[in-house]
Structures are given as structure tokens and as C-alpha cells.
CSV table of C-alpha atoms in Angstrom, one decimal:
chain,number,residue,atom,x,y,z
A,1,MET,CA,126.2,142.5,89.2
A,2,LYS,CA,129.4,140.9,90.9
A,3,PHE,CA,132.3,140.1,88.9
A,4,ASN,CA,135.2,137.9,88.6
A,5,GLU,CA,138.9,138.7,87.4
A,6,THR,CA,141.0,135.9,86.1
A,7,LYS,CA,144.7,136.1,84.5
A,8,ILE,CA,145.6,133.8,81.8
A,9,ARG,CA,149.0,133.7,80.1
A,10,VAL,CA,148.6,133.5,76.3
A,11,ARG,CA,150.4,130.1,75.2
A,12,TYR,CA,152.3,129.7,71.9
A,13,GLY,CA,150.0,127.1,70.8
A,14,GLU,CA,147.2,129.7,71.2
A,15,THR,CA,148.7,131.8,68.4
A,16,ASP,CA,149.0,131.8,65.0
A,17,GLN,CA,152.6,132.2,62.9
A,18,MET,CA,152.5,135.9,63.6
A,19,GLY,CA,152.0,135.6,67.3
A,20,VAL,CA,148.5,136.8,67.4
A,21,VAL,CA,145.6,134.5,69.4
A,22,TYR,CA,143.5,132.5,67.2
A,23,HIS,CA,139.9,133.6,67.3
A,24,ALA,CA,138.6,130.5,68.6
A,25,ASN,CA,140.8,130.7,71.8
A,26,TYR,CA,138.5,133.5,73.2
A,27,ALA,CA,135.9,131.4,73.8
A,28,VAL,CA,138.2,129.2,75.8
A,29,TYR,CA,139.2,132.3,77.8
A,30,PHE,CA,135.8,133.1,78.3
A,31,GLU,CA,135.3,129.6,79.8
A,32,VAL,CA,138.3,130.0,82.3
A,33,GLY,CA,136.3,133.2,83.2
A,34,ARG,CA,133.3,131.6,83.7
A,35,THR,CA,134.6,128.6,85.6
A,36,GLU,CA,136.5,130.8,88.0
A,37,TRP,CA,133.4,132.9,88.7
A,38,LEU,CA,131.2,129.8,89.5
A,39,ARG,CA,134.2,128.7,91.9
A,40,GLU,CA,133.9,132.1,93.5
A,41,PHE,CA,130.7,131.0,94.7
A,42,GLY,CA,131.7,127.8,95.8
A,43,LEU,CA,130.4,126.0,92.8
A,44,SER,CA,131.6,124.0,89.9
A,45,TYR,CA,130.8,122.0,86.8
A,46,SER,CA,131.6,118.9,88.3
A,47,GLY,CA,129.9,119.5,91.4
A,48,MET,CA,126.7,120.3,89.3
A,49,GLU,CA,127.2,117.4,87.3
A,50,ALA,CA,127.3,115.1,90.2
A,51,ASP,CA,124.1,116.8,90.9
A,52,GLY,CA,122.5,115.8,87.8
A,53,ILE,CA,123.2,119.4,86.1
A,54,MET,CA,124.5,119.9,82.8
A,55,LEU,CA,125.5,123.4,81.5
A,56,PRO,CA,125.9,123.7,78.0
A,57,VAL,CA,126.9,126.6,75.9
A,58,ILE,CA,123.5,127.7,73.8
A,59,SER,CA,124.8,130.8,73.0
A,60,LEU,CA,128.4,132.7,72.5
A,61,ALA,CA,129.3,136.4,71.0
A,62,VAL,CA,132.5,137.9,70.7
A,63,ASN,CA,133.3,141.6,69.8
A,64,TYR,CA,137.3,141.8,68.8
A,65,LYS,CA,138.7,145.1,69.6
A,66,ASN,CA,142.7,144.5,69.5
A,67,SER,CA,144.8,141.5,69.0
A,68,ALA,CA,146.1,139.5,72.1
A,69,ARG,CA,149.7,138.3,71.2
A,70,TYR,CA,151.7,135.2,72.3
A,71,ASP,CA,153.0,135.6,76.3
A,72,ASP,CA,150.7,138.3,76.9
A,73,VAL,CA,148.9,138.2,80.4
A,74,LEU,CA,145.2,138.4,79.8
A,75,LYS,CA,142.6,139.7,82.5
A,76,VAL,CA,139.3,138.0,82.0
A,77,LYS,CA,136.5,140.1,83.8
A,78,THR,CA,133.3,138.0,83.8
A,79,SER,CA,130.0,139.2,85.5
A,80,LEU,CA,126.4,137.6,85.5
A,81,LYS,CA,124.2,139.5,83.4
A,82,LYS,CA,121.1,138.5,85.3
A,83,MET,CA,119.5,136.2,88.0
A,84,PRO,CA,119.5,132.8,86.4
A,85,THR,CA,116.2,131.1,85.3
A,86,ALA,CA,116.4,128.0,82.8
A,87,THR,CA,119.6,129.6,81.8
A,88,ILE,CA,122.3,131.7,83.0
A,89,GLU,CA,124.0,134.5,81.1
A,90,PHE,CA,127.7,135.9,81.5
A,91,GLU,CA,129.4,138.9,80.1
A,92,TYR,CA,133.0,139.3,79.6
A,93,GLU,CA,135.5,141.7,79.2
A,94,LEU,CA,139.1,140.7,78.2
A,95,PHE,CA,142.4,143.0,78.6
A,96,ASN,CA,146.1,142.5,78.1
A,97,GLN,CA,148.5,143.5,80.7
A,98,SER,CA,148.3,147.2,79.8
A,99,ASP,CA,144.6,147.5,80.2
A,100,VAL,CA,143.8,147.7,76.5
A,101,LEU,CA,140.4,145.9,76.1
A,102,LEU,CA,140.9,143.1,73.5
A,103,ALA,CA,137.4,142.0,73.4
A,104,THR,CA,134.0,141.9,74.6
A,105,GLY,CA,131.8,138.9,74.7
A,106,SER,CA,128.9,136.9,76.1
A,107,THR,CA,127.5,133.6,76.6
A,108,ILE,CA,124.3,131.7,77.0
A,109,LEU,CA,124.1,128.5,79.1
A,110,ALA,CA,121.1,126.1,79.3
A,111,PHE,CA,120.5,124.2,82.8
A,112,ILE,CA,119.9,120.6,81.7
A,113,ASN,CA,118.7,117.7,83.8
A,114,MET,CA,121.2,115.1,82.7
A,115,GLU,CA,118.6,112.2,83.6
A,116,LYS,CA,115.8,113.4,81.3
A,117,ASN,CA,118.3,115.4,79.0
A,118,ARG,CA,115.8,118.2,78.8
A,119,PRO,CA,115.9,121.9,80.0
A,120,THR,CA,115.3,122.4,83.8
A,121,ARG,CA,115.2,125.3,86.2
A,122,CYS,CA,118.2,127.0,87.5
A,123,PRO,CA,119.0,124.8,90.8
A,124,LYS,CA,117.9,126.3,94.3
A,125,TYR,CA,121.4,126.0,95.8
A,126,LEU,CA,122.7,128.3,93.0
A,127,LEU,CA,120.1,130.7,93.5
A,128,ASP,CA,120.4,130.7,97.1
A,129,GLN,CA,123.9,131.4,96.9
A,130,LEU,CA,123.6,134.2,94.6
A,131,ARG,CA,121.1,135.7,96.7
A,132,ASN,CA,123.4,135.6,99.8
A,133,TYR,CA,125.8,137.5,97.7
A,134,SER,CA,123.2,140.2,96.8
A,135,LEU,CA,123.3,139.7,93.4
């Protein structure tokens, strides 16, 4: 599956007193990767919300391998696990500037019809966009 690579610099406020990134920030880094992955296809959360679709995270998994530290330049590699249905699944790899693998992870997000507040299928325009890129 096609992937996106996004760079993020670790900010001081994301670390503990030892300069190590607090574990919950990995979810934020994955969100940045996911947002940029969507943007690469001309899509955005705000655009989907304007069309009446929300994408809440319903599952998050992180496997920590090494510590990210203050001022590291991180690379988030984001890929789509499979074609979306009523959910969309992403996989992540997080590396530092020395290409050391820091973490792997995955998320599952559900497509929600905002008007009905109920699950719905992946919008056709998103599926069409993905098919155009031979995913």
C-alpha cells in the first residue's frame, strides 16, 4: 500500500524531565502522519466533516522500541492497511533522524454519519481517490 512520510521535531513540552518523549505523544505523532496521508490524496478531516462524515479513532496500538528524545527529528511512515469499508486502518513506523525504529503502531477509525450519529460506509469519493492511486 502507498505510504506517506512526514517529519516532526520533538518539542520540549512533549518530553519528561529526562528529555524522553511522554508515551501518549506517539498517538499525536500517528495522527499527524494520518492527516498528512489523507492530505496527499487531496482529502482532509475538515473536508469530510463538511460532507457530514466524522472519523473517530476506535482502536489504537503502539509498540515502543526505543525512546524519542527532545529535539529529535522524527519520521512517521504511514500506510493504509487495506481498502476501507465502514472503517479505515492505518499502520505506522516512527524513526529518529538516525533511522532507528522508535515505535510501530496501528489505528482503526470508523466512518460516522454526523447527521445520524451512526456508522456508515466509506464515502465513494474516498474509495475512488484510492483506486485512482492503485491501492
